[in-house]
Short mmCIF file of C-alpha atoms in Angstrom, two decimals:
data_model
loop_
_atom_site.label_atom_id
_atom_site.label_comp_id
_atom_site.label_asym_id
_atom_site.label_seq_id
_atom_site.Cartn_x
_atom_site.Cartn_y
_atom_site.Cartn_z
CA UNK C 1 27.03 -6.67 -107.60
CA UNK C 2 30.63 -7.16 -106.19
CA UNK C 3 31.37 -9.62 -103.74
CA UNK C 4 32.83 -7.47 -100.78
CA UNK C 5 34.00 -10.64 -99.22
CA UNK C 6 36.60 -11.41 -101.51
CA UNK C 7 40.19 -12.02 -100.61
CA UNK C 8 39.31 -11.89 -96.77
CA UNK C 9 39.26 -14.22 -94.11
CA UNK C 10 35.35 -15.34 -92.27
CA UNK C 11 34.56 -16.66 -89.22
CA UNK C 12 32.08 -18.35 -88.21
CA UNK C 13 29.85 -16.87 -85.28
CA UNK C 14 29.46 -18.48 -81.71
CA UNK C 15 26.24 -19.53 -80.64
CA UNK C 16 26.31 -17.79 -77.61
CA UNK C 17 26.92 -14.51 -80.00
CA UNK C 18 23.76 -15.07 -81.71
CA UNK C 19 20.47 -13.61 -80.14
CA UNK C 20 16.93 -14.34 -81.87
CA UNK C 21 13.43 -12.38 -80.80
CA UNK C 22 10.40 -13.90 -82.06
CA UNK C 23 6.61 -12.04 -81.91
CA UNK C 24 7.97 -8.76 -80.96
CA UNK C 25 5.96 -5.87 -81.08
CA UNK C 26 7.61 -2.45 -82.88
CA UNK C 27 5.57 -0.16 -80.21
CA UNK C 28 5.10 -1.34 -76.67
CA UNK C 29 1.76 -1.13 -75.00
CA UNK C 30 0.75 1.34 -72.48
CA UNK C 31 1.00 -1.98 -69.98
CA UNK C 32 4.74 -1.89 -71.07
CA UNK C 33 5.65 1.37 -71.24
CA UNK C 34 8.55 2.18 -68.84
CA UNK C 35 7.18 -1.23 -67.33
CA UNK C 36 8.73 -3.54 -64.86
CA UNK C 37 9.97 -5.94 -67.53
CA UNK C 38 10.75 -9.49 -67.30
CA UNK C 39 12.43 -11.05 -64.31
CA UNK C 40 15.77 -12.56 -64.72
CA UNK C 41 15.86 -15.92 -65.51
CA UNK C 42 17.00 -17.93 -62.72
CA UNK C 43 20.73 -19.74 -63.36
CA UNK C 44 19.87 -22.03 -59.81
CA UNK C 45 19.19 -25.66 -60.35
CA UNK C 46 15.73 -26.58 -60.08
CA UNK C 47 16.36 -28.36 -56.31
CA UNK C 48 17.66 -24.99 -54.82
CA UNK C 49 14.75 -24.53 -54.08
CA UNK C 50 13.81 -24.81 -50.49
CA UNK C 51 17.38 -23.40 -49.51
CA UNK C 52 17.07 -22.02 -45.76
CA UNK C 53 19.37 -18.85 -46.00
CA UNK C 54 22.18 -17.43 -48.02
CA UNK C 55 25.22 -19.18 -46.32
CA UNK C 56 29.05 -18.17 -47.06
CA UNK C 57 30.21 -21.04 -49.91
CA UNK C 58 32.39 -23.78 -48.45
CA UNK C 59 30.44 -23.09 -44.68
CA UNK C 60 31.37 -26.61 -43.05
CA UNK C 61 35.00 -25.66 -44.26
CA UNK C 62 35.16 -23.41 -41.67
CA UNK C 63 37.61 -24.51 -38.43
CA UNK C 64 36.25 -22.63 -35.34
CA UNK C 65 32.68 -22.84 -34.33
CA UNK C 66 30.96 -19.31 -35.03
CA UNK C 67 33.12 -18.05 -37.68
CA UNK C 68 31.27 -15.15 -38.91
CA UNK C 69 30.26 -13.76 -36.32
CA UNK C 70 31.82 -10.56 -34.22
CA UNK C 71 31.29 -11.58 -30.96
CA UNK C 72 32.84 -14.88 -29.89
CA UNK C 73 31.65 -17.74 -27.20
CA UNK C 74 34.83 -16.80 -24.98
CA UNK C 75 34.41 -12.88 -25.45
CA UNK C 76 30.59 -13.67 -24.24
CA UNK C 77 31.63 -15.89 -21.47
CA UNK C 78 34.27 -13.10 -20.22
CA UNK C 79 30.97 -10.57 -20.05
CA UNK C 80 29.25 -12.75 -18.48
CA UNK C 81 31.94 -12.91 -15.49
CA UNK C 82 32.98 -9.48 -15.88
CA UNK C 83 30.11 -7.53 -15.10
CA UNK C 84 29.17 -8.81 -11.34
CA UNK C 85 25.45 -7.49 -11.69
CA UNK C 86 24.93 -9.75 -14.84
CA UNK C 87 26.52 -12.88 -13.14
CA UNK C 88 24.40 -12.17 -9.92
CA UNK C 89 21.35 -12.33 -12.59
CA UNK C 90 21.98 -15.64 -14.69
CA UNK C 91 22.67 -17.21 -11.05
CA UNK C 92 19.36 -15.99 -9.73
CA UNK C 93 17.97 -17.36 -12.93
CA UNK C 94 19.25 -20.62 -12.44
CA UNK C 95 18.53 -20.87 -8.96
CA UNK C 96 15.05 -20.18 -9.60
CA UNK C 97 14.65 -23.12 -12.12
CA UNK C 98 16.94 -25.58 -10.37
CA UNK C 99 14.84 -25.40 -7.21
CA UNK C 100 11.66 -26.33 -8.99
CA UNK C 101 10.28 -29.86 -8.15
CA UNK C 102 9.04 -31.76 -11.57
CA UNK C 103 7.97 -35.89 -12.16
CA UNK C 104 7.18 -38.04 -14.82
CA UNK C 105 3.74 -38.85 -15.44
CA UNK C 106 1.33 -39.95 -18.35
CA UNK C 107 0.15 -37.85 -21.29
CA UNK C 108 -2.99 -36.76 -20.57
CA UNK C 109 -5.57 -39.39 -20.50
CA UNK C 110 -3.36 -41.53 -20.42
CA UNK C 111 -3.67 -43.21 -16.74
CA UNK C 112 -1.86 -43.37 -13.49
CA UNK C 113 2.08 -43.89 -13.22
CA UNK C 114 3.51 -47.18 -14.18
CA UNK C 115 6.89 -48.67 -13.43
CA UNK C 116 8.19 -46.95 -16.16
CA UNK C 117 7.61 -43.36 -14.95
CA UNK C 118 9.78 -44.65 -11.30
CA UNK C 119 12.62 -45.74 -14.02
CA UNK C 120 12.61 -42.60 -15.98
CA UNK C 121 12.62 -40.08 -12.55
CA UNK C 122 15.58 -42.35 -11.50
CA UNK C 123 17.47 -41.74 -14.56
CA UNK C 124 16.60 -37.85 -14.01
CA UNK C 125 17.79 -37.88 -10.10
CA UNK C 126 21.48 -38.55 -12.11
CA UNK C 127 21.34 -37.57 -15.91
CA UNK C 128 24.65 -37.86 -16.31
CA UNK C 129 25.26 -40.59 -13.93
CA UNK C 130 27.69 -38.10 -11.44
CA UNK C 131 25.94 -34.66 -11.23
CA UNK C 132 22.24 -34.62 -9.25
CA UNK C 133 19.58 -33.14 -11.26
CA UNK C 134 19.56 -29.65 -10.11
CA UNK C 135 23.36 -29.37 -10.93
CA UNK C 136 23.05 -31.14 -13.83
CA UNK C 137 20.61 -28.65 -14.58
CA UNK C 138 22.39 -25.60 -13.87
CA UNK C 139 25.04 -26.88 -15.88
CA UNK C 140 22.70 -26.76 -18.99
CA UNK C 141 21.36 -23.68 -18.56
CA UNK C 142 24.86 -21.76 -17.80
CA UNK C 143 25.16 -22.94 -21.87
CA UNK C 144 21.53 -21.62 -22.49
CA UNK C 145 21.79 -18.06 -20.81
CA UNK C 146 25.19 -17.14 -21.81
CA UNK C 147 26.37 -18.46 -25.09
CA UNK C 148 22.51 -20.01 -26.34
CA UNK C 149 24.64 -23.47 -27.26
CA UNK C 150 23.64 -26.49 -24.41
CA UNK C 151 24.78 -29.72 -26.02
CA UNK C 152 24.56 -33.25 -24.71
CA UNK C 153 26.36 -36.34 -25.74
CA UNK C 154 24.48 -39.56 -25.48
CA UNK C 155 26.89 -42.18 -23.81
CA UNK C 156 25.51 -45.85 -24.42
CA UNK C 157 25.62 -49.07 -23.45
CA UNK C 158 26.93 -51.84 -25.68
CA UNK C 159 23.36 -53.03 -26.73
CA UNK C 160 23.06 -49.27 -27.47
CA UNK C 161 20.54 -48.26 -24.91
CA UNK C 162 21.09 -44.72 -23.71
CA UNK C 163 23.14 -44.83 -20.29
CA UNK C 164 23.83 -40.98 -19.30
CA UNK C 165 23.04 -37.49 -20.83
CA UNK C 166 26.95 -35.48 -20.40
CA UNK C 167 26.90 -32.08 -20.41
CA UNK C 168 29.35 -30.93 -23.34
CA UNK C 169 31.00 -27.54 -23.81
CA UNK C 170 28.94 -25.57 -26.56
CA UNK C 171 31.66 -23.52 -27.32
CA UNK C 172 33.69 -26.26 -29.12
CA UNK C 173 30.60 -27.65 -31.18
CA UNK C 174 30.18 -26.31 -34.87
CA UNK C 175 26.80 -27.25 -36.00
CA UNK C 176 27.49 -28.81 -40.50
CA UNK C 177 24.65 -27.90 -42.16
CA UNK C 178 23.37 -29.43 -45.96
CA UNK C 179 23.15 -28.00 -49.13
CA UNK C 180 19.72 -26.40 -47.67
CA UNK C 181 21.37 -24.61 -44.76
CA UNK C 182 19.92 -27.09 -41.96
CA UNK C 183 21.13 -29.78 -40.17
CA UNK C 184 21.53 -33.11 -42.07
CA UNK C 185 18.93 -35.47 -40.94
CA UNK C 186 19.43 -39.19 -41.59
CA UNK C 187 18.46 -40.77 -44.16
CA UNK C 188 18.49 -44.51 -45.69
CA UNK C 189 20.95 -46.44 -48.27
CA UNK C 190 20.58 -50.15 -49.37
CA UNK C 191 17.96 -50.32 -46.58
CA UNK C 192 19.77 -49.16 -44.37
CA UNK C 193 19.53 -46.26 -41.49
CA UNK C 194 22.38 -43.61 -42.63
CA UNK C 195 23.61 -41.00 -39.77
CA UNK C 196 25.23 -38.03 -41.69
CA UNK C 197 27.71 -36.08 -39.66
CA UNK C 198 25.52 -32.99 -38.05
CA UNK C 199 28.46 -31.75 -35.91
CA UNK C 200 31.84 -31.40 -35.45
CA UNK C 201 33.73 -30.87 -31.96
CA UNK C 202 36.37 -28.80 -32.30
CA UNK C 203 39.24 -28.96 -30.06
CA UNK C 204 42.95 -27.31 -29.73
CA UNK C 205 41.48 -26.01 -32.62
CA UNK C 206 40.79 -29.20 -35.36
CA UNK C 207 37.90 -31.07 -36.01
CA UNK C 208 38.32 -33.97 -33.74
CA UNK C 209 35.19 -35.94 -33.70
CA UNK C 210 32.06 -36.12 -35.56
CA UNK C 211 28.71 -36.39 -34.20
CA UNK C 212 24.96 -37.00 -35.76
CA UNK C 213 21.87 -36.69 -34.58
CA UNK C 214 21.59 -39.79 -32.36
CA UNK C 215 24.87 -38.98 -30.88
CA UNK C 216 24.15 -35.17 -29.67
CA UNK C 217 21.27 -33.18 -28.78
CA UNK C 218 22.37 -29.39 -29.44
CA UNK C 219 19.87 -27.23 -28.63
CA UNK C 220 19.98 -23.49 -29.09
CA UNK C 221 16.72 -21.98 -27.79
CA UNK C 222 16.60 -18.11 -29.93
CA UNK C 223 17.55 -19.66 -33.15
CA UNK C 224 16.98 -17.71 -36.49
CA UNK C 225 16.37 -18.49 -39.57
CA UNK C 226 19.49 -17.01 -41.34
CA UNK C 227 22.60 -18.56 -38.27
CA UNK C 228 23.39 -21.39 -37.36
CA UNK C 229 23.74 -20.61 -34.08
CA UNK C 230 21.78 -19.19 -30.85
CA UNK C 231 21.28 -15.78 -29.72
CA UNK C 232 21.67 -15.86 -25.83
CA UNK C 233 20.60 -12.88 -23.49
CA UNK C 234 23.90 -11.80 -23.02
CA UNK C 235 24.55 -11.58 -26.32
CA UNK C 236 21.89 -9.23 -27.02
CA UNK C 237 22.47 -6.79 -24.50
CA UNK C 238 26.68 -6.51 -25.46
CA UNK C 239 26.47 -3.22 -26.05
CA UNK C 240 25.03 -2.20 -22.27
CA UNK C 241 27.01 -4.87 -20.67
CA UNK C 242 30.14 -3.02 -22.24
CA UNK C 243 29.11 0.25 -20.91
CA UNK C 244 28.82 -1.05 -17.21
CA UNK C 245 32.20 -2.54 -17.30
CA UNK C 246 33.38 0.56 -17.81
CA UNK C 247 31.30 2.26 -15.48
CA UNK C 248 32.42 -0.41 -12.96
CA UNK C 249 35.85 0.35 -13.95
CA UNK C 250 35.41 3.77 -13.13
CA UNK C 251 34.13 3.45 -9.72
CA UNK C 252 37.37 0.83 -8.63
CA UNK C 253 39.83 3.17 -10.43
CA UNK C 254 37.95 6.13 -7.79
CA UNK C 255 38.57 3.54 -4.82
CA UNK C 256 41.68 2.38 -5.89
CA UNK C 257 44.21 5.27 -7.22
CA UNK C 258 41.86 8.56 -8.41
CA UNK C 259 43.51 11.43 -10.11
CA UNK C 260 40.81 13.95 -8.34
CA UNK C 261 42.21 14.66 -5.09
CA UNK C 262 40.36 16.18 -1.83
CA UNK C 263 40.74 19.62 -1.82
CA UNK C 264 42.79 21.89 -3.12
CA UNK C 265 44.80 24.85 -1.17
CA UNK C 266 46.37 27.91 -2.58
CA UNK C 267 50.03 29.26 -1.92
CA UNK C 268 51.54 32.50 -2.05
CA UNK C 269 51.54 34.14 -5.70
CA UNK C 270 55.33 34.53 -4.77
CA UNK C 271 56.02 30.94 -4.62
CA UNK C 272 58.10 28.93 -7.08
CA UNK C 273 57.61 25.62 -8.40
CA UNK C 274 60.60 24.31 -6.75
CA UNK C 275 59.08 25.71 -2.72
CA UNK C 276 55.44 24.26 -4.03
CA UNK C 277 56.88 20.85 -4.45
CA UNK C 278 59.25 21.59 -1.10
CA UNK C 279 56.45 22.23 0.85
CA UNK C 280 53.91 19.28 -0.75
CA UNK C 281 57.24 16.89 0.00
CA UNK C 282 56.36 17.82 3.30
CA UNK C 283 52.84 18.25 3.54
CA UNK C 284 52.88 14.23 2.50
CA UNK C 285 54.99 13.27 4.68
CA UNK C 286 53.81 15.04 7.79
CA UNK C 287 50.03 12.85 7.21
CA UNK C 288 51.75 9.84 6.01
CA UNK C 289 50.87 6.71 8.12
CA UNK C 290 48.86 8.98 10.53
CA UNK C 291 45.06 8.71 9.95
CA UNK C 292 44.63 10.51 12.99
CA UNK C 293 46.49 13.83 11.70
CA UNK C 294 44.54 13.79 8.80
CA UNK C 295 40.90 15.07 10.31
CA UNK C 296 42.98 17.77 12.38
CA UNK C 297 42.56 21.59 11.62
CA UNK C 298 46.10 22.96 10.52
CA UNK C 299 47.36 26.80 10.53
CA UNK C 300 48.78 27.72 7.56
CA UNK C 301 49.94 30.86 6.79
CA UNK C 302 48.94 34.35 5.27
CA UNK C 303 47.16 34.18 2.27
CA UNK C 304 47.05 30.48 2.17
CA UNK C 305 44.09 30.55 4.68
CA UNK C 306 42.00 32.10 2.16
CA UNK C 307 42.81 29.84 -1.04
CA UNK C 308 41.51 26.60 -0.04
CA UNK C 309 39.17 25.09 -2.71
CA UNK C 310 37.12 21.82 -1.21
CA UNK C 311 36.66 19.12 -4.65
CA UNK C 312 33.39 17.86 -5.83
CA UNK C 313 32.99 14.41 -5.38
CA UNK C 314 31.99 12.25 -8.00
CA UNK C 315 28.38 10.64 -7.70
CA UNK C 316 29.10 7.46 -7.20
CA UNK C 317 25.34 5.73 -7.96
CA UNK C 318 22.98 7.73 -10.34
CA UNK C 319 19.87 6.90 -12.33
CA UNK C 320 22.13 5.76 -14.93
CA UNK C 321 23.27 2.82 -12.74
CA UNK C 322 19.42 2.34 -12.00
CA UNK C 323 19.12 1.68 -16.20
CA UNK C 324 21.77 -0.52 -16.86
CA UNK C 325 20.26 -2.78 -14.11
CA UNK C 326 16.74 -2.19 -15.44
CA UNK C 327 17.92 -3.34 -19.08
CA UNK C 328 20.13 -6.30 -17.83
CA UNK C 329 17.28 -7.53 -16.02
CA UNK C 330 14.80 -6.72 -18.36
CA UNK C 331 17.00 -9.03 -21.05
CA UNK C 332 16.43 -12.21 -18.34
CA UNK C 333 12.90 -10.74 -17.69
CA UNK C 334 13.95 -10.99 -13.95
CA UNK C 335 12.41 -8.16 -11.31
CA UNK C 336 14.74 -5.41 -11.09
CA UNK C 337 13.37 -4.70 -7.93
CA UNK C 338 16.31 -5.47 -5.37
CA UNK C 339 18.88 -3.74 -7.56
CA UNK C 340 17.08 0.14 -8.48
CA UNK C 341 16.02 2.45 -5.99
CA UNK C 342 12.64 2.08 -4.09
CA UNK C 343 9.72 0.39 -5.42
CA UNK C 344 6.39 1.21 -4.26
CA UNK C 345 4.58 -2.56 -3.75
CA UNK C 346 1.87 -2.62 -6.24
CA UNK C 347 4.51 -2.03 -9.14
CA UNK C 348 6.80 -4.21 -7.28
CA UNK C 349 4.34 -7.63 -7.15
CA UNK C 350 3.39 -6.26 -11.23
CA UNK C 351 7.55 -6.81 -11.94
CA UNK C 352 7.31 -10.26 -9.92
CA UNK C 353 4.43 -11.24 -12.08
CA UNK C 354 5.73 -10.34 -15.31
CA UNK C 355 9.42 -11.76 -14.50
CA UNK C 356 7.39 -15.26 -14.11
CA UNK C 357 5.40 -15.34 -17.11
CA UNK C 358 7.75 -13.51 -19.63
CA UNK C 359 10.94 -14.76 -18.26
CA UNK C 360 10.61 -17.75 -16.37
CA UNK C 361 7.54 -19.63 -17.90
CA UNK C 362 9.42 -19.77 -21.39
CA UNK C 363 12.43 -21.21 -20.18
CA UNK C 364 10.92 -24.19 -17.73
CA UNK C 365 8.96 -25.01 -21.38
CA UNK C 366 12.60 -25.08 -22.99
CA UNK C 367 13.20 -28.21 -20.66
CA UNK C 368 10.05 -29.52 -20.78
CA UNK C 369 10.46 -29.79 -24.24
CA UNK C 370 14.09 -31.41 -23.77
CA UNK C 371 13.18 -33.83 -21.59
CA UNK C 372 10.30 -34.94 -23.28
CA UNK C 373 12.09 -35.73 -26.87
CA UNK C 374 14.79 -37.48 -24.77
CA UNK C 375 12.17 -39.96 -22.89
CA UNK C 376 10.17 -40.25 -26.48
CA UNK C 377 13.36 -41.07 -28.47
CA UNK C 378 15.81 -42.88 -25.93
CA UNK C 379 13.63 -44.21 -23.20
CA UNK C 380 10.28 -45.70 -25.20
CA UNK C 381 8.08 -43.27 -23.19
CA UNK C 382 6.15 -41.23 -26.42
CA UNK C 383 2.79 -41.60 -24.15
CA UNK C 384 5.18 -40.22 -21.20
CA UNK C 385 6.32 -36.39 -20.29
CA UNK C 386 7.84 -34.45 -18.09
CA UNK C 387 6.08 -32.17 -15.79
CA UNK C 388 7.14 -29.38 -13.45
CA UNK C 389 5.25 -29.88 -10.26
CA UNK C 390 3.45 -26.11 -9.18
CA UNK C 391 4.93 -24.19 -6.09
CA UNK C 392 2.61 -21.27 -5.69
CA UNK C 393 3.55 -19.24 -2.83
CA UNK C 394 -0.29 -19.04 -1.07
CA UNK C 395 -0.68 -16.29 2.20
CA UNK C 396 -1.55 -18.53 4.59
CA UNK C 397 -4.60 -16.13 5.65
CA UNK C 398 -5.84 -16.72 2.27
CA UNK C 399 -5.18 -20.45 2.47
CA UNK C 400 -7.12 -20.50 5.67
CA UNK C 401 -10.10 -19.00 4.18
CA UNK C 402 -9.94 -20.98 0.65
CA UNK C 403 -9.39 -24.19 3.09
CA UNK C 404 -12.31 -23.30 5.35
CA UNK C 405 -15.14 -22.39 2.16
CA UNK C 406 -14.35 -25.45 0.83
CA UNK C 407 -14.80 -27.57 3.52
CA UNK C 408 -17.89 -25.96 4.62
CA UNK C 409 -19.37 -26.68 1.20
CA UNK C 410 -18.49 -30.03 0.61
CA UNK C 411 -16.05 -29.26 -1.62
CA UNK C 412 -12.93 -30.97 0.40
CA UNK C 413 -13.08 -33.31 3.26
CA UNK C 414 -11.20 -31.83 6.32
CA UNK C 415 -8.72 -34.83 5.46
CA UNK C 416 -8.15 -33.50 2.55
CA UNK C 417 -8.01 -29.72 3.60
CA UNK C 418 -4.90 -31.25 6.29
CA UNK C 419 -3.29 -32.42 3.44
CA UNK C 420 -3.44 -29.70 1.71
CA UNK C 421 -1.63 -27.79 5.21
CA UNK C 422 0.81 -30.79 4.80
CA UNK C 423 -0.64 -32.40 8.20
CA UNK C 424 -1.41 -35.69 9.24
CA UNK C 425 -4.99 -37.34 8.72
CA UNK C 426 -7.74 -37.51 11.44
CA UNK C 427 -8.75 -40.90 12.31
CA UNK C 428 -12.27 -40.47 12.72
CA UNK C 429 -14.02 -41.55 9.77
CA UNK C 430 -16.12 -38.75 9.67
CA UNK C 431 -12.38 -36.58 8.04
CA UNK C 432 -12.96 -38.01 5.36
CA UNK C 433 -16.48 -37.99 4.69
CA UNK C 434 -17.52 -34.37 2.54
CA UNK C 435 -19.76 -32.61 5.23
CA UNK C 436 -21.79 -29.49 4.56
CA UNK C 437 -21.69 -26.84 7.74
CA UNK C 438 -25.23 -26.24 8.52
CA UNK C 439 -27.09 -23.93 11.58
CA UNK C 440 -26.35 -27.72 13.38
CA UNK C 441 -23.05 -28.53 12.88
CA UNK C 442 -21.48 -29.96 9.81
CA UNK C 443 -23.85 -32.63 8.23
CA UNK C 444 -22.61 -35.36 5.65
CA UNK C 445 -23.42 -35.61 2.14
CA UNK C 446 -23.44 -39.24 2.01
CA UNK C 447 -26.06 -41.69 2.90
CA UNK C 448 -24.62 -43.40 5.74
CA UNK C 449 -22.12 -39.91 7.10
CA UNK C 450 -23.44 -38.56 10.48
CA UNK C 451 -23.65 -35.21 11.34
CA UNK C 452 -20.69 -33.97 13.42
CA UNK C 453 -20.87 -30.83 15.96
CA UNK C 454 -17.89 -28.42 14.36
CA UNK C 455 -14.87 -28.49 15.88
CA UNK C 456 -14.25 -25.99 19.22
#
């Protein structure tokens, strides 16, 4: 047999040239045929696993706060004050939250108020040591409702005790996330408590400070599992928003200049361009400065008299105005009610209703929530919270009646029915003794109460 190989150079194969298939069957099974196959191996370390979302490579690189995203926090902010109808909302919003009364009390079961709950509602009257609570407040939830990025900077004292919560600009915080996609939590080194870097402030457009955890609470309330950052109301209604600056736009531009003017009045066919603009030179200037000359009838001649064409105007409010306020309000689940056209009552108190407990409800548990990590984490009150106080409007017919059944029944002392009013206690000691109203009078439930003729 001759050696073919003879004379010529070899090389010797690569490993990764080389394939080998062991157990192979010549005819695939009817489970195999045209089957789904084998996945892909996976080329990911084994600890990828867990990995939040599919970020860009080199993500904390990034300079500006929201990089990949088309909409930015100013262009948000400059809908927000654009658009007077969404402003007039997120202040209504506010106003409704910021009037709310709240207190710090025990977890439930958990006792009556100690000294620590008067320390903790003193902090709260000044979080940030200059702005009261409401404005504090309102401050926070400008962040919330237009950009979805409230942050605030712990300042401490030197023993490292938490001495004011400062409202920070969200716009200039860029949330570093860790090889997971979530923020770095701390961890420990040599036994000791490490604080990775979990933001970055960015201003005149560098990095200029770090923050971690213990240093900044940033909290976005519609977060999602594949950003970084918030989704605010305004944000998802950008589109609409859009659409009724331009609208508004419209309706100055009509006020302001128009190119649609009042009527329109025929000349002779025999007329040329130069006498048209002759006689509109002086058609001007005959009604200019003189409002009063304006509403007058005017003779004109010939065939003029029968030319005269009166322009439509434009309708200035249509149901289409009526939608855009339904769908901005609808975004801050707030009662259109007072900005679209009439309302019959029962679908009017149904809007109330549903702004509270879609709109409202949410957002006062968005605090709650807030407030109570901060008092767990900074202020040693875990078995402490915060609690909005209730403010339900009552008809004072209804209150009456309410008042008066459960008095009659026991139920409430009349003491505690004139509290109730917000009125001073009786003195007699019978106030405050439960009675039961009887064919006699009111009679007392206790052993030692005497019966009392009712009141006249």
């Amino acid at each position: 047999m001759v050696d073919r190989t003879t004379g010529r150079a070899s090389y010797a194969l690569d490993p990764y040239q080389v394939s080998l298939s062991f157990a192979a069957r010549q005819a695939a099974g009817g489970e195999d045929w045209f089957g789904p196959l084998s996945p892909i191996a996976p080329t990911a370390p084994a600890n990828v696993a867990g990995r939040q979302w599919d970020y860009p490579a080199g993500y904390n690189l990034a300079l500006e706060p929201r990089p990949y995203s088309p909409v930015s926090f100013a262009t948000l902010r400059q809908l927000a004050d654009g658009w007077d109808l969404l402003r007039l909302v997120i202040e209504t919003r506010k106003d409704q939250i910021a009037r709310l009364a709240w207190s710090i009390k025990p977890r439930a079961g958990g006792g009556k108020p100690d000294a620590r709950c008067a320390a903790i509602t003193a902090f709260f009257a000044r979080p940030d040591g200059i702005h009261g609570w409401a404005d504090w407040l309102r401050l926070l939830l400008e962040e919330l409702l237009v950009i979805d990025a409230p942050a605030l900077y712990y300042r401490r004292t030197r023993g490292g005790r938490l001495a004011a919560l400062l409202p920070i600009d969200g716009a200039t915080i860029k949330p570093v996330i860790d090889a997971w996609g979530r923020t770095p939590q701390p961890g420990t080194a040599d036994g000791k408590v490490v604080w990775p870097t979990a933001y970055q402030q960015v201003l005149k457009g560098f990095p200029a400070v770090d923050y971690t955890t213990r240093d900044l609470v940033y909290r976005p309330r519609n977060v999602r599992v594949n950003r970084a950052y918030g989704y605010s109301p305004v944000e998802q209604v950008v589109t609409t928003v859009n659409i009724a600056l331009r609208r508004q736009l419209f309706l100055l531009e009509y006020f302001t200049e128009g190119n649609i003017p009042d009527s329109l009045i025929g000349v002779p066919e025999g007329w040329t361009p130069d006498q048209i603009a002759s006689y509109q030179k002086y058609w001007d200037a005959y009604f200019s400065g003189e409002s009063g000359r304006r509403r007058r009838a005017k003779f004109v001649p010939g065939a003029a008299a029968q030319s005269f064409v009166q322009t439509k105007e434009p309708e200035l409010k249509s149901a289409f105005d009526d939608w855009l306020a339904r769908l901005v309000c609808f975004a801050f689940s707030i009662s259109p009610q007072a900005l679209v056209s009439q309302m019959n009552r029962a679908t009017a108190e149904v809007q109330k209703t549903l702004a509270e407990e879609e709109g409202l409800a949410p957002l006062l548990a968005w605090v709650k929530a807030l407030i109570d990590d901060v008092i767990a984490a900074e202020l040693d009150g875990a078995d402490l919270e915060f609690a909005w106080t209730p403010t339900e409007t009552i008809d004072p017919a209804q209150q009456e009646t309410i008042l008066s059944s459960y008095t009659s029944r026991g139920i409430l002392t009349l003491n505690e029915a004139r509290a109730a009013l917000g009125r001073e206690p009786l003195a007699d000691r019978a106030a405050d003794t439960p009675m039961a109203l009887t064919g006699a009078g009111y009679v007392g439930l206790t052993a030692n109460a005497t019966a009392t003729k009712p009141a006249r």
